[in-house]
XYZ file of C-alpha atoms in Angstrom:
386
model
C 0.000 0.000 0.000
C 1.376 3.394 -1.014
C 2.282 5.515 1.967
C 0.225 8.698 2.202
C 2.220 11.947 2.209
C 2.256 13.808 5.480
C 0.800 17.291 5.620
C 3.433 19.805 4.491
C 5.364 17.379 2.288
C 3.978 19.014 -0.847
C 2.902 17.361 -4.083
C 4.848 15.346 -6.643
C 3.514 14.597 -10.131
C 4.725 13.816 -13.638
C 4.216 16.582 -16.230
C 3.869 14.855 -19.600
C 4.201 18.042 -21.665
C 7.445 19.087 -19.970
C 8.717 15.561 -19.443
C 9.716 16.467 -15.895
C 8.626 15.685 -12.361
C 7.036 18.648 -10.611
C 7.135 19.181 -6.835
C 4.689 21.723 -5.400
C 4.165 23.272 -2.002
C 1.598 25.718 -0.676
C 3.616 28.229 1.334
C 0.818 30.566 2.345
C -2.129 32.642 1.225
C -2.574 36.113 -0.214
C -4.725 38.684 1.629
C -7.510 37.678 -0.795
C -7.265 34.069 0.347
C -5.549 32.724 -2.771
C -2.989 29.996 -2.246
C 0.704 30.835 -2.790
C 2.263 27.783 -4.431
C 5.977 27.255 -5.082
C 7.216 24.685 -7.566
C 10.395 22.741 -8.123
C 11.080 20.495 -11.094
C 13.523 17.743 -11.978
C 14.212 15.045 -14.524
C 13.848 12.391 -11.815
C 11.719 11.985 -8.718
C 14.824 12.345 -6.582
C 15.828 15.620 -8.217
C 12.304 17.000 -7.874
C 12.161 15.913 -4.209
C 15.511 17.592 -3.560
C 14.150 20.793 -5.046
C 11.047 20.379 -2.891
C 13.181 19.976 0.249
C 15.088 23.127 -0.712
C 11.802 24.991 -1.138
C 10.580 23.824 2.257
C 13.897 24.699 3.935
C 13.906 28.154 2.383
C 10.298 28.697 3.397
C 10.958 27.667 6.984
C 14.022 29.936 7.110
C 11.941 32.820 5.828
C 14.096 33.174 2.704
C 12.816 34.200 -0.707
C 13.824 31.790 -3.406
C 16.674 33.042 -5.574
C 16.744 32.873 -9.353
C 19.265 30.245 -10.293
C 20.421 31.650 -13.618
C 21.792 35.032 -12.473
C 25.561 35.251 -12.933
C 28.222 37.207 -11.084
C 28.740 39.318 -14.215
C 25.067 40.312 -14.253
C 25.203 41.235 -10.557
C 28.347 43.338 -11.028
C 26.911 45.116 -14.080
C 23.709 45.792 -12.182
C 25.650 47.379 -9.309
C 27.744 49.456 -11.714
C 24.662 50.708 -13.531
C 22.423 51.540 -10.592
C 24.808 52.228 -7.710
C 28.295 53.283 -8.774
C 26.950 55.442 -11.610
C 25.614 57.821 -8.951
C 29.155 58.720 -7.978
C 31.322 61.228 -9.829
C 32.439 60.384 -13.355
C 36.046 59.550 -12.461
C 35.000 57.137 -9.687
C 32.487 55.439 -11.969
C 34.937 55.022 -14.832
C 37.655 53.695 -12.519
C 35.200 51.205 -11.012
C 34.110 50.030 -14.448
C 37.690 49.399 -15.506
C 38.559 47.515 -12.308
C 35.498 45.277 -12.632
C 36.048 44.632 -16.343
C 39.711 43.764 -15.826
C 39.811 41.980 -12.463
C 36.348 40.754 -11.410
C 34.323 39.729 -14.449
C 36.972 37.724 -16.379
C 37.682 35.519 -13.359
C 34.230 35.108 -11.777
C 31.697 36.565 -14.220
C 30.402 33.281 -15.692
C 29.809 31.737 -12.279
C 26.158 31.498 -11.276
C 25.605 33.804 -8.356
C 23.947 31.202 -6.152
C 26.825 28.788 -6.839
C 29.569 31.272 -5.956
C 31.407 29.936 -2.916
C 33.771 31.420 -0.374
C 36.438 29.102 -1.788
C 35.926 30.667 -5.229
C 36.450 34.135 -3.799
C 39.467 33.085 -1.719
C 41.107 31.478 -4.752
C 40.396 34.572 -6.878
C 41.872 36.971 -4.320
C 44.880 34.728 -3.761
C 45.629 34.691 -7.477
C 45.264 38.469 -7.756
C 47.580 38.963 -4.752
C 50.508 37.887 -6.922
C 50.219 40.979 -9.122
C 48.121 43.556 -7.228
C 48.792 45.665 -4.145
C 46.851 45.113 -0.934
C 44.904 48.347 -1.409
C 43.838 47.273 -4.915
C 42.808 43.842 -3.613
C 40.735 45.565 -0.957
C 39.088 47.678 -3.636
C 38.126 44.878 -6.031
C 36.828 42.762 -3.145
C 34.698 45.735 -2.135
C 33.263 45.988 -5.648
C 32.318 42.302 -5.650
C 31.008 42.501 -2.101
C 28.723 45.435 -2.859
C 27.496 43.764 -6.048
C 26.522 40.567 -4.244
C 25.003 42.538 -1.373
C 22.766 44.402 -3.816
C 21.772 41.114 -5.454
C 20.953 39.617 -2.045
C 18.732 42.603 -1.207
C 16.828 41.874 -4.418
C 16.370 38.192 -3.641
C 18.757 37.007 -6.352
C 20.966 35.128 -3.896
C 20.436 33.922 -0.348
C 23.685 35.020 1.273
C 26.811 37.002 0.578
C 29.810 34.668 0.637
C 32.195 37.563 -0.074
C 31.614 38.755 3.500
C 33.272 35.544 4.669
C 36.520 36.221 2.801
C 39.380 38.407 4.000
C 41.855 40.301 1.844
C 45.283 38.638 1.539
C 48.485 40.615 1.553
C 49.337 41.757 -1.957
C 52.437 43.169 -3.579
C 53.929 46.253 -2.050
C 52.476 49.293 -3.768
C 54.551 52.077 -5.276
C 55.801 54.025 -2.253
C 54.892 57.677 -2.047
C 57.798 60.030 -2.412
C 58.640 63.706 -2.395
C 60.984 66.009 -4.242
C 63.993 67.292 -2.385
C 64.534 71.050 -2.417
C 67.144 70.693 -5.188
C 64.829 68.465 -7.250
C 61.913 70.854 -6.737
C 63.993 73.781 -7.947
C 65.089 71.758 -10.978
C 61.450 70.960 -11.849
C 60.422 74.617 -11.572
C 63.351 75.690 -13.757
C 62.341 73.118 -16.364
C 58.771 74.463 -16.281
C 59.706 78.100 -16.824
C 58.233 79.425 -20.060
C 55.734 76.548 -20.351
C 51.990 76.621 -19.826
C 52.397 74.449 -16.715
C 54.676 76.811 -14.836
C 51.959 78.611 -12.861
C 50.214 75.352 -12.043
C 53.383 73.694 -10.754
C 54.435 76.688 -8.674
C 51.050 76.986 -6.961
C 50.805 73.205 -6.419
C 54.284 72.953 -4.916
C 54.122 76.141 -2.822
C 50.582 75.734 -1.421
C 50.082 71.945 -1.274
C 46.693 72.200 -2.991
C 45.321 68.999 -4.517
C 45.264 68.691 -8.301
C 41.462 68.355 -8.192
C 41.326 71.670 -6.297
C 43.651 73.515 -8.663
C 41.774 72.359 -11.755
C 38.603 73.901 -10.287
C 40.252 77.125 -9.058
C 38.645 80.284 -10.501
C 40.002 83.819 -10.697
C 37.282 85.139 -8.392
C 38.874 82.999 -5.657
C 42.329 84.504 -6.203
C 43.530 87.813 -4.726
C 46.992 88.779 -5.972
C 47.121 92.061 -4.026
C 45.659 91.351 -0.608
C 44.872 94.254 1.729
C 48.133 95.704 3.056
C 46.259 98.609 4.669
C 44.000 96.305 6.699
C 44.587 95.537 10.372
C 45.830 92.875 10.528
C 47.349 92.868 7.050
C 45.693 90.518 4.535
C 48.314 88.954 2.218
C 47.639 87.767 -1.344
C 45.723 84.485 -1.172
C 43.816 81.714 -2.942
C 40.489 80.475 -1.569
C 40.489 76.701 -2.014
C 36.737 76.248 -1.767
C 35.958 74.044 -4.750
C 37.137 70.890 -6.522
C 36.260 68.932 -9.643
C 34.348 66.404 -7.544
C 30.637 65.898 -8.127
C 28.812 68.924 -6.747
C 32.028 70.951 -6.679
C 32.708 70.298 -2.988
C 36.175 69.797 -1.579
C 37.212 66.345 -0.358
C 36.261 67.129 3.266
C 34.811 70.198 5.033
C 38.276 70.924 6.489
C 39.690 70.950 2.946
C 37.807 74.212 2.374
C 40.530 76.669 3.309
C 42.102 80.006 2.355
C 45.864 79.968 1.796
C 48.268 82.899 1.728
C 50.389 82.987 -1.422
C 54.190 83.133 -1.352
C 55.578 85.879 -3.592
C 56.868 83.364 -6.130
C 53.337 82.032 -6.504
C 51.947 85.557 -6.869
C 54.417 86.262 -9.682
C 53.590 82.963 -11.380
C 49.842 83.665 -11.240
C 50.329 87.141 -12.694
C 52.187 85.544 -15.598
C 49.411 82.963 -15.868
C 46.803 85.717 -16.159
C 48.795 87.442 -18.911
C 49.162 84.143 -20.777
C 45.432 83.510 -20.504
C 44.588 86.937 -21.918
C 46.764 86.092 -24.937
C 45.015 82.715 -25.280
C 41.632 84.439 -25.178
C 42.607 86.868 -27.914
C 44.014 84.085 -30.088
C 40.961 81.829 -29.619
C 38.472 84.588 -30.439
C 34.960 83.159 -30.759
C 36.215 79.694 -29.785
C 37.007 80.913 -26.264
C 34.781 79.409 -23.567
C 34.904 81.498 -20.438
C 34.632 79.343 -17.314
C 36.654 81.753 -15.187
C 39.250 79.060 -14.541
C 42.791 79.929 -13.497
C 44.226 76.860 -15.212
C 42.465 76.025 -18.468
C 43.095 74.874 -22.020
C 43.990 77.260 -24.829
C 40.254 77.813 -25.440
C 39.277 78.174 -21.778
C 37.857 74.693 -21.193
C 38.618 72.745 -17.989
C 41.703 70.545 -17.790
C 41.249 66.894 -16.910
C 43.659 64.779 -14.910
C 45.152 63.258 -18.069
C 46.001 66.706 -19.467
C 47.804 67.649 -16.270
C 49.631 64.331 -15.889
C 50.854 64.376 -19.493
C 52.109 67.975 -19.295
C 53.733 67.331 -15.896
C 55.685 64.320 -17.161
C 56.925 66.255 -20.176
C 58.477 68.732 -17.748
C 59.903 65.993 -15.504
C 61.542 64.521 -18.610
C 63.630 67.699 -18.902
C 65.246 66.956 -15.523
C 67.310 64.025 -14.244
C 64.150 62.404 -12.827
C 62.295 59.493 -14.429
C 58.899 60.804 -15.665
C 57.336 57.348 -15.273
C 58.007 57.460 -11.538
C 56.368 60.808 -10.771
C 52.808 62.124 -10.792
C 51.336 65.590 -10.059
C 49.992 64.491 -6.661
C 53.573 64.127 -5.435
C 53.931 67.896 -5.555
C 51.617 67.856 -2.523
C 53.823 65.254 -0.852
C 56.795 67.491 -1.603
C 55.047 70.474 0.004
C 54.575 68.478 3.223
C 58.140 67.162 3.162
C 59.732 70.568 2.605
C 57.701 72.157 5.412
C 58.561 69.301 7.758
C 62.258 69.690 6.936
C 61.956 73.339 7.955
C 60.587 72.360 11.357
C 56.968 73.442 10.758
C 54.765 71.727 13.388
C 52.600 68.827 12.246
C 49.343 70.492 13.303
C 50.176 73.517 11.127
C 50.996 71.287 8.136
C 47.715 69.443 8.685
C 45.740 72.696 8.529
C 47.555 73.841 5.386
C 46.815 70.645 3.458
C 43.199 70.561 4.663
C 43.190 67.369 6.707
C 40.604 66.594 9.383
C 43.316 65.914 11.934
C 47.045 65.382 12.327
C 46.355 61.628 12.438
C 45.340 61.756 8.769
C 48.489 63.724 7.903
C 50.705 61.238 9.733
C 48.998 58.275 8.035
C 49.051 59.628 4.480
C 52.387 61.444 4.606
C 54.273 59.330 7.122
C 57.253 59.055 4.741
C 57.338 62.814 4.245
C 57.167 63.822 7.922
C 60.510 64.305 9.643
C 60.959 60.898 11.306
C 63.060 61.921 14.305
C 61.220 63.733 17.084
C 63.949 65.721 18.770
C 62.131 67.906 21.284
C 62.072 65.307 24.077
C 65.764 64.475 23.806
C 66.717 68.159 23.684
C 64.699 68.919 26.812
C 66.127 65.930 28.683
C 69.654 67.027 27.796
C 68.897 70.313 29.548
C 67.373 68.589 32.575
C 69.845 65.725 33.010
C 73.353 66.907 32.238
C 75.720 64.305 30.825
C 78.473 63.325 33.345
C 81.092 64.394 30.834
C 79.485 67.781 30.165
Protein backbone atom coordinates (compact mmCIF):
# COMPACT_ATOMS: atom_id res chain seq x y z
CA UNK A 1 0.00 0.00 0.00
CA UNK A 2 1.38 3.39 -1.01
CA UNK A 3 2.28 5.51 1.97
CA UNK A 4 0.23 8.70 2.20
CA UNK A 5 2.22 11.95 2.21
CA UNK A 6 2.26 13.81 5.48
CA UNK A 7 0.80 17.29 5.62
CA UNK A 8 3.43 19.81 4.49
CA UNK A 9 5.36 17.38 2.29
CA UNK A 10 3.98 19.01 -0.85
CA UNK A 11 2.90 17.36 -4.08
CA UNK A 12 4.85 15.35 -6.64
CA UNK A 13 3.51 14.60 -10.13
CA UNK A 14 4.72 13.82 -13.64
CA UNK A 15 4.22 16.58 -16.23
CA UNK A 16 3.87 14.85 -19.60
CA UNK A 17 4.20 18.04 -21.66
CA UNK A 18 7.44 19.09 -19.97
CA UNK A 19 8.72 15.56 -19.44
CA UNK A 20 9.72 16.47 -15.90
CA UNK A 21 8.63 15.68 -12.36
CA UNK A 22 7.04 18.65 -10.61
CA UNK A 23 7.13 19.18 -6.83
CA UNK A 24 4.69 21.72 -5.40
CA UNK A 25 4.17 23.27 -2.00
CA UNK A 26 1.60 25.72 -0.68
CA UNK A 27 3.62 28.23 1.33
CA UNK A 28 0.82 30.57 2.34
CA UNK A 29 -2.13 32.64 1.22
CA UNK A 30 -2.57 36.11 -0.21
CA UNK A 31 -4.72 38.68 1.63
CA UNK A 32 -7.51 37.68 -0.79
CA UNK A 33 -7.26 34.07 0.35
CA UNK A 34 -5.55 32.72 -2.77
CA UNK A 35 -2.99 30.00 -2.25
CA UNK A 36 0.70 30.83 -2.79
CA UNK A 37 2.26 27.78 -4.43
CA UNK A 38 5.98 27.26 -5.08
CA UNK A 39 7.22 24.68 -7.57
CA UNK A 40 10.39 22.74 -8.12
CA UNK A 41 11.08 20.50 -11.09
CA UNK A 42 13.52 17.74 -11.98
CA UNK A 43 14.21 15.05 -14.52
CA UNK A 44 13.85 12.39 -11.82
CA UNK A 45 11.72 11.98 -8.72
CA UNK A 46 14.82 12.34 -6.58
CA UNK A 47 15.83 15.62 -8.22
CA UNK A 48 12.30 17.00 -7.87
CA UNK A 49 12.16 15.91 -4.21
CA UNK A 50 15.51 17.59 -3.56
CA UNK A 51 14.15 20.79 -5.05
CA UNK A 52 11.05 20.38 -2.89
CA UNK A 53 13.18 19.98 0.25
CA UNK A 54 15.09 23.13 -0.71
CA UNK A 55 11.80 24.99 -1.14
CA UNK A 56 10.58 23.82 2.26
CA UNK A 57 13.90 24.70 3.94
CA UNK A 58 13.91 28.15 2.38
CA UNK A 59 10.30 28.70 3.40
CA UNK A 60 10.96 27.67 6.98
CA UNK A 61 14.02 29.94 7.11
CA UNK A 62 11.94 32.82 5.83
CA UNK A 63 14.10 33.17 2.70
CA UNK A 64 12.82 34.20 -0.71
CA UNK A 65 13.82 31.79 -3.41
CA UNK A 66 16.67 33.04 -5.57
CA UNK A 67 16.74 32.87 -9.35
CA UNK A 68 19.26 30.24 -10.29
CA UNK A 69 20.42 31.65 -13.62
CA UNK A 70 21.79 35.03 -12.47
CA UNK A 71 25.56 35.25 -12.93
CA UNK A 72 28.22 37.21 -11.08
CA UNK A 73 28.74 39.32 -14.22
CA UNK A 74 25.07 40.31 -14.25
CA UNK A 75 25.20 41.23 -10.56
CA UNK A 76 28.35 43.34 -11.03
CA UNK A 77 26.91 45.12 -14.08
CA UNK A 78 23.71 45.79 -12.18
CA UNK A 79 25.65 47.38 -9.31
CA UNK A 80 27.74 49.46 -11.71
CA UNK A 81 24.66 50.71 -13.53
CA UNK A 82 22.42 51.54 -10.59
CA UNK A 83 24.81 52.23 -7.71
CA UNK A 84 28.29 53.28 -8.77
CA UNK A 85 26.95 55.44 -11.61
CA UNK A 86 25.61 57.82 -8.95
CA UNK A 87 29.15 58.72 -7.98
CA UNK A 88 31.32 61.23 -9.83
CA UNK A 89 32.44 60.38 -13.36
CA UNK A 90 36.05 59.55 -12.46
CA UNK A 91 35.00 57.14 -9.69
CA UNK A 92 32.49 55.44 -11.97
CA UNK A 93 34.94 55.02 -14.83
CA UNK A 94 37.65 53.70 -12.52
CA UNK A 95 35.20 51.20 -11.01
CA UNK A 96 34.11 50.03 -14.45
CA UNK A 97 37.69 49.40 -15.51
CA UNK A 98 38.56 47.52 -12.31
CA UNK A 99 35.50 45.28 -12.63
CA UNK A 100 36.05 44.63 -16.34
CA UNK A 101 39.71 43.76 -15.83
CA UNK A 102 39.81 41.98 -12.46
CA UNK A 103 36.35 40.75 -11.41
CA UNK A 104 34.32 39.73 -14.45
CA UNK A 105 36.97 37.72 -16.38
CA UNK A 106 37.68 35.52 -13.36
CA UNK A 107 34.23 35.11 -11.78
CA UNK A 108 31.70 36.56 -14.22
CA UNK A 109 30.40 33.28 -15.69
CA UNK A 110 29.81 31.74 -12.28
CA UNK A 111 26.16 31.50 -11.28
CA UNK A 112 25.60 33.80 -8.36
CA UNK A 113 23.95 31.20 -6.15
CA UNK A 114 26.83 28.79 -6.84
CA UNK A 115 29.57 31.27 -5.96
CA UNK A 116 31.41 29.94 -2.92
CA UNK A 117 33.77 31.42 -0.37
CA UNK A 118 36.44 29.10 -1.79
CA UNK A 119 35.93 30.67 -5.23
CA UNK A 120 36.45 34.14 -3.80
CA UNK A 121 39.47 33.08 -1.72
CA UNK A 122 41.11 31.48 -4.75
CA UNK A 123 40.40 34.57 -6.88
CA UNK A 124 41.87 36.97 -4.32
CA UNK A 125 44.88 34.73 -3.76
CA UNK A 126 45.63 34.69 -7.48
CA UNK A 127 45.26 38.47 -7.76
CA UNK A 128 47.58 38.96 -4.75
CA UNK A 129 50.51 37.89 -6.92
CA UNK A 130 50.22 40.98 -9.12
CA UNK A 131 48.12 43.56 -7.23
CA UNK A 132 48.79 45.66 -4.15
CA UNK A 133 46.85 45.11 -0.93
CA UNK A 134 44.90 48.35 -1.41
CA UNK A 135 43.84 47.27 -4.92
CA UNK A 136 42.81 43.84 -3.61
CA UNK A 137 40.73 45.57 -0.96
CA UNK A 138 39.09 47.68 -3.64
CA UNK A 139 38.13 44.88 -6.03
CA UNK A 140 36.83 42.76 -3.14
CA UNK A 141 34.70 45.74 -2.14
CA UNK A 142 33.26 45.99 -5.65
CA UNK A 143 32.32 42.30 -5.65
CA UNK A 144 31.01 42.50 -2.10
CA UNK A 145 28.72 45.44 -2.86
CA UNK A 146 27.50 43.76 -6.05
CA UNK A 147 26.52 40.57 -4.24
CA UNK A 148 25.00 42.54 -1.37
CA UNK A 149 22.77 44.40 -3.82
CA UNK A 150 21.77 41.11 -5.45
CA UNK A 151 20.95 39.62 -2.04
CA UNK A 152 18.73 42.60 -1.21
CA UNK A 153 16.83 41.87 -4.42
CA UNK A 154 16.37 38.19 -3.64
CA UNK A 155 18.76 37.01 -6.35
CA UNK A 156 20.97 35.13 -3.90
CA UNK A 157 20.44 33.92 -0.35
CA UNK A 158 23.69 35.02 1.27
CA UNK A 159 26.81 37.00 0.58
CA UNK A 160 29.81 34.67 0.64
CA UNK A 161 32.19 37.56 -0.07
CA UNK A 162 31.61 38.76 3.50
CA UNK A 163 33.27 35.54 4.67
CA UNK A 164 36.52 36.22 2.80
CA UNK A 165 39.38 38.41 4.00
CA UNK A 166 41.86 40.30 1.84
CA UNK A 167 45.28 38.64 1.54
CA UNK A 168 48.49 40.62 1.55
CA UNK A 169 49.34 41.76 -1.96
CA UNK A 170 52.44 43.17 -3.58
CA UNK A 171 53.93 46.25 -2.05
CA UNK A 172 52.48 49.29 -3.77
CA UNK A 173 54.55 52.08 -5.28
CA UNK A 174 55.80 54.02 -2.25
CA UNK A 175 54.89 57.68 -2.05
CA UNK A 176 57.80 60.03 -2.41
CA UNK A 177 58.64 63.71 -2.39
CA UNK A 178 60.98 66.01 -4.24
CA UNK A 179 63.99 67.29 -2.38
CA UNK A 180 64.53 71.05 -2.42
CA UNK A 181 67.14 70.69 -5.19
CA UNK A 182 64.83 68.46 -7.25
CA UNK A 183 61.91 70.85 -6.74
CA UNK A 184 63.99 73.78 -7.95
CA UNK A 185 65.09 71.76 -10.98
CA UNK A 186 61.45 70.96 -11.85
CA UNK A 187 60.42 74.62 -11.57
CA UNK A 188 63.35 75.69 -13.76
CA UNK A 189 62.34 73.12 -16.36
CA UNK A 190 58.77 74.46 -16.28
CA UNK A 191 59.71 78.10 -16.82
CA UNK A 192 58.23 79.42 -20.06
CA UNK A 193 55.73 76.55 -20.35
CA UNK A 194 51.99 76.62 -19.83
CA UNK A 195 52.40 74.45 -16.71
CA UNK A 196 54.68 76.81 -14.84
CA UNK A 197 51.96 78.61 -12.86
CA UNK A 198 50.21 75.35 -12.04
CA UNK A 199 53.38 73.69 -10.75
CA UNK A 200 54.43 76.69 -8.67
CA UNK A 201 51.05 76.99 -6.96
CA UNK A 202 50.81 73.20 -6.42
CA UNK A 203 54.28 72.95 -4.92
CA UNK A 204 54.12 76.14 -2.82
CA UNK A 205 50.58 75.73 -1.42
CA UNK A 206 50.08 71.95 -1.27
CA UNK A 207 46.69 72.20 -2.99
CA UNK A 208 45.32 69.00 -4.52
CA UNK A 209 45.26 68.69 -8.30
CA UNK A 210 41.46 68.35 -8.19
CA UNK A 211 41.33 71.67 -6.30
CA UNK A 212 43.65 73.51 -8.66
CA UNK A 213 41.77 72.36 -11.75
CA UNK A 214 38.60 73.90 -10.29
CA UNK A 215 40.25 77.13 -9.06
CA UNK A 216 38.65 80.28 -10.50
CA UNK A 217 40.00 83.82 -10.70
CA UNK A 218 37.28 85.14 -8.39
CA UNK A 219 38.87 83.00 -5.66
CA UNK A 220 42.33 84.50 -6.20
CA UNK A 221 43.53 87.81 -4.73
CA UNK A 222 46.99 88.78 -5.97
CA UNK A 223 47.12 92.06 -4.03
CA UNK A 224 45.66 91.35 -0.61
CA UNK A 225 44.87 94.25 1.73
CA UNK A 226 48.13 95.70 3.06
CA UNK A 227 46.26 98.61 4.67
CA UNK A 228 44.00 96.30 6.70
CA UNK A 229 44.59 95.54 10.37
CA UNK A 230 45.83 92.87 10.53
CA UNK A 231 47.35 92.87 7.05
CA UNK A 232 45.69 90.52 4.53
CA UNK A 233 48.31 88.95 2.22
CA UNK A 234 47.64 87.77 -1.34
CA UNK A 235 45.72 84.48 -1.17
CA UNK A 236 43.82 81.71 -2.94
CA UNK A 237 40.49 80.47 -1.57
CA UNK A 238 40.49 76.70 -2.01
CA UNK A 239 36.74 76.25 -1.77
CA UNK A 240 35.96 74.04 -4.75
CA UNK A 241 37.14 70.89 -6.52
CA UNK A 242 36.26 68.93 -9.64
CA UNK A 243 34.35 66.40 -7.54
CA UNK A 244 30.64 65.90 -8.13
CA UNK A 245 28.81 68.92 -6.75
CA UNK A 246 32.03 70.95 -6.68
CA UNK A 247 32.71 70.30 -2.99
CA UNK A 248 36.17 69.80 -1.58
CA UNK A 249 37.21 66.34 -0.36
CA UNK A 250 36.26 67.13 3.27
CA UNK A 251 34.81 70.20 5.03
CA UNK A 252 38.28 70.92 6.49
CA UNK A 253 39.69 70.95 2.95
CA UNK A 254 37.81 74.21 2.37
CA UNK A 255 40.53 76.67 3.31
CA UNK A 256 42.10 80.01 2.35
CA UNK A 257 45.86 79.97 1.80
CA UNK A 258 48.27 82.90 1.73
CA UNK A 259 50.39 82.99 -1.42
CA UNK A 260 54.19 83.13 -1.35
CA UNK A 261 55.58 85.88 -3.59
CA UNK A 262 56.87 83.36 -6.13
CA UNK A 263 53.34 82.03 -6.50
CA UNK A 264 51.95 85.56 -6.87
CA UNK A 265 54.42 86.26 -9.68
CA UNK A 266 53.59 82.96 -11.38
CA UNK A 267 49.84 83.66 -11.24
CA UNK A 268 50.33 87.14 -12.69
CA UNK A 269 52.19 85.54 -15.60
CA UNK A 270 49.41 82.96 -15.87
CA UNK A 271 46.80 85.72 -16.16
CA UNK A 272 48.80 87.44 -18.91
CA UNK A 273 49.16 84.14 -20.78
CA UNK A 274 45.43 83.51 -20.50
CA UNK A 275 44.59 86.94 -21.92
CA UNK A 276 46.76 86.09 -24.94
CA UNK A 277 45.01 82.71 -25.28
CA UNK A 278 41.63 84.44 -25.18
CA UNK A 279 42.61 86.87 -27.91
CA UNK A 280 44.01 84.08 -30.09
CA UNK A 281 40.96 81.83 -29.62
CA UNK A 282 38.47 84.59 -30.44
CA UNK A 283 34.96 83.16 -30.76
CA UNK A 284 36.21 79.69 -29.79
CA UNK A 285 37.01 80.91 -26.26
CA UNK A 286 34.78 79.41 -23.57
CA UNK A 287 34.90 81.50 -20.44
CA UNK A 288 34.63 79.34 -17.31
CA UNK A 289 36.65 81.75 -15.19
CA UNK A 290 39.25 79.06 -14.54
CA UNK A 291 42.79 79.93 -13.50
CA UNK A 292 44.23 76.86 -15.21
CA UNK A 293 42.47 76.03 -18.47
CA UNK A 294 43.09 74.87 -22.02
CA UNK A 295 43.99 77.26 -24.83
CA UNK A 296 40.25 77.81 -25.44
CA UNK A 297 39.28 78.17 -21.78
CA UNK A 298 37.86 74.69 -21.19
CA UNK A 299 38.62 72.75 -17.99
CA UNK A 300 41.70 70.55 -17.79
CA UNK A 301 41.25 66.89 -16.91
CA UNK A 302 43.66 64.78 -14.91
CA UNK A 303 45.15 63.26 -18.07
CA UNK A 304 46.00 66.71 -19.47
CA UNK A 305 47.80 67.65 -16.27
CA UNK A 306 49.63 64.33 -15.89
CA UNK A 307 50.85 64.38 -19.49
CA UNK A 308 52.11 67.97 -19.30
CA UNK A 309 53.73 67.33 -15.90
CA UNK A 310 55.69 64.32 -17.16
CA UNK A 311 56.92 66.26 -20.18
CA UNK A 312 58.48 68.73 -17.75
CA UNK A 313 59.90 65.99 -15.50
CA UNK A 314 61.54 64.52 -18.61
CA UNK A 315 63.63 67.70 -18.90
CA UNK A 316 65.25 66.96 -15.52
CA UNK A 317 67.31 64.02 -14.24
CA UNK A 318 64.15 62.40 -12.83
CA UNK A 319 62.29 59.49 -14.43
CA UNK A 320 58.90 60.80 -15.67
CA UNK A 321 57.34 57.35 -15.27
CA UNK A 322 58.01 57.46 -11.54
CA UNK A 323 56.37 60.81 -10.77
CA UNK A 324 52.81 62.12 -10.79
CA UNK A 325 51.34 65.59 -10.06
CA UNK A 326 49.99 64.49 -6.66
CA UNK A 327 53.57 64.13 -5.44
CA UNK A 328 53.93 67.90 -5.56
CA UNK A 329 51.62 67.86 -2.52
CA UNK A 330 53.82 65.25 -0.85
CA UNK A 331 56.80 67.49 -1.60
CA UNK A 332 55.05 70.47 0.00
CA UNK A 333 54.58 68.48 3.22
CA UNK A 334 58.14 67.16 3.16
CA UNK A 335 59.73 70.57 2.61
CA UNK A 336 57.70 72.16 5.41
CA UNK A 337 58.56 69.30 7.76
CA UNK A 338 62.26 69.69 6.94
CA UNK A 339 61.96 73.34 7.95
CA UNK A 340 60.59 72.36 11.36
CA UNK A 341 56.97 73.44 10.76
CA UNK A 342 54.76 71.73 13.39
CA UNK A 343 52.60 68.83 12.25
CA UNK A 344 49.34 70.49 13.30
CA UNK A 345 50.18 73.52 11.13
CA UNK A 346 51.00 71.29 8.14
CA UNK A 347 47.71 69.44 8.69
CA UNK A 348 45.74 72.70 8.53
CA UNK A 349 47.55 73.84 5.39
CA UNK A 350 46.82 70.65 3.46
CA UNK A 351 43.20 70.56 4.66
CA UNK A 352 43.19 67.37 6.71
CA UNK A 353 40.60 66.59 9.38
CA UNK A 354 43.32 65.91 11.93
CA UNK A 355 47.04 65.38 12.33
CA UNK A 356 46.35 61.63 12.44
CA UNK A 357 45.34 61.76 8.77
CA UNK A 358 48.49 63.72 7.90
CA UNK A 359 50.70 61.24 9.73
CA UNK A 360 49.00 58.28 8.04
CA UNK A 361 49.05 59.63 4.48
CA UNK A 362 52.39 61.44 4.61
CA UNK A 363 54.27 59.33 7.12
CA UNK A 364 57.25 59.05 4.74
CA UNK A 365 57.34 62.81 4.25
CA UNK A 366 57.17 63.82 7.92
CA UNK A 367 60.51 64.31 9.64
CA UNK A 368 60.96 60.90 11.31
CA UNK A 369 63.06 61.92 14.30
CA UNK A 370 61.22 63.73 17.08
CA UNK A 371 63.95 65.72 18.77
CA UNK A 372 62.13 67.91 21.28
CA UNK A 373 62.07 65.31 24.08
CA UNK A 374 65.76 64.47 23.81
CA UNK A 375 66.72 68.16 23.68
CA UNK A 376 64.70 68.92 26.81
CA UNK A 377 66.13 65.93 28.68
CA UNK A 378 69.65 67.03 27.80
CA UNK A 379 68.90 70.31 29.55
CA UNK A 380 67.37 68.59 32.57
CA UNK A 381 69.85 65.73 33.01
CA UNK A 382 73.35 66.91 32.24
CA UNK A 383 75.72 64.31 30.83
CA UNK A 384 78.47 63.32 33.35
CA UNK A 385 81.09 64.39 30.83
CA UNK A 386 79.49 67.78 30.16
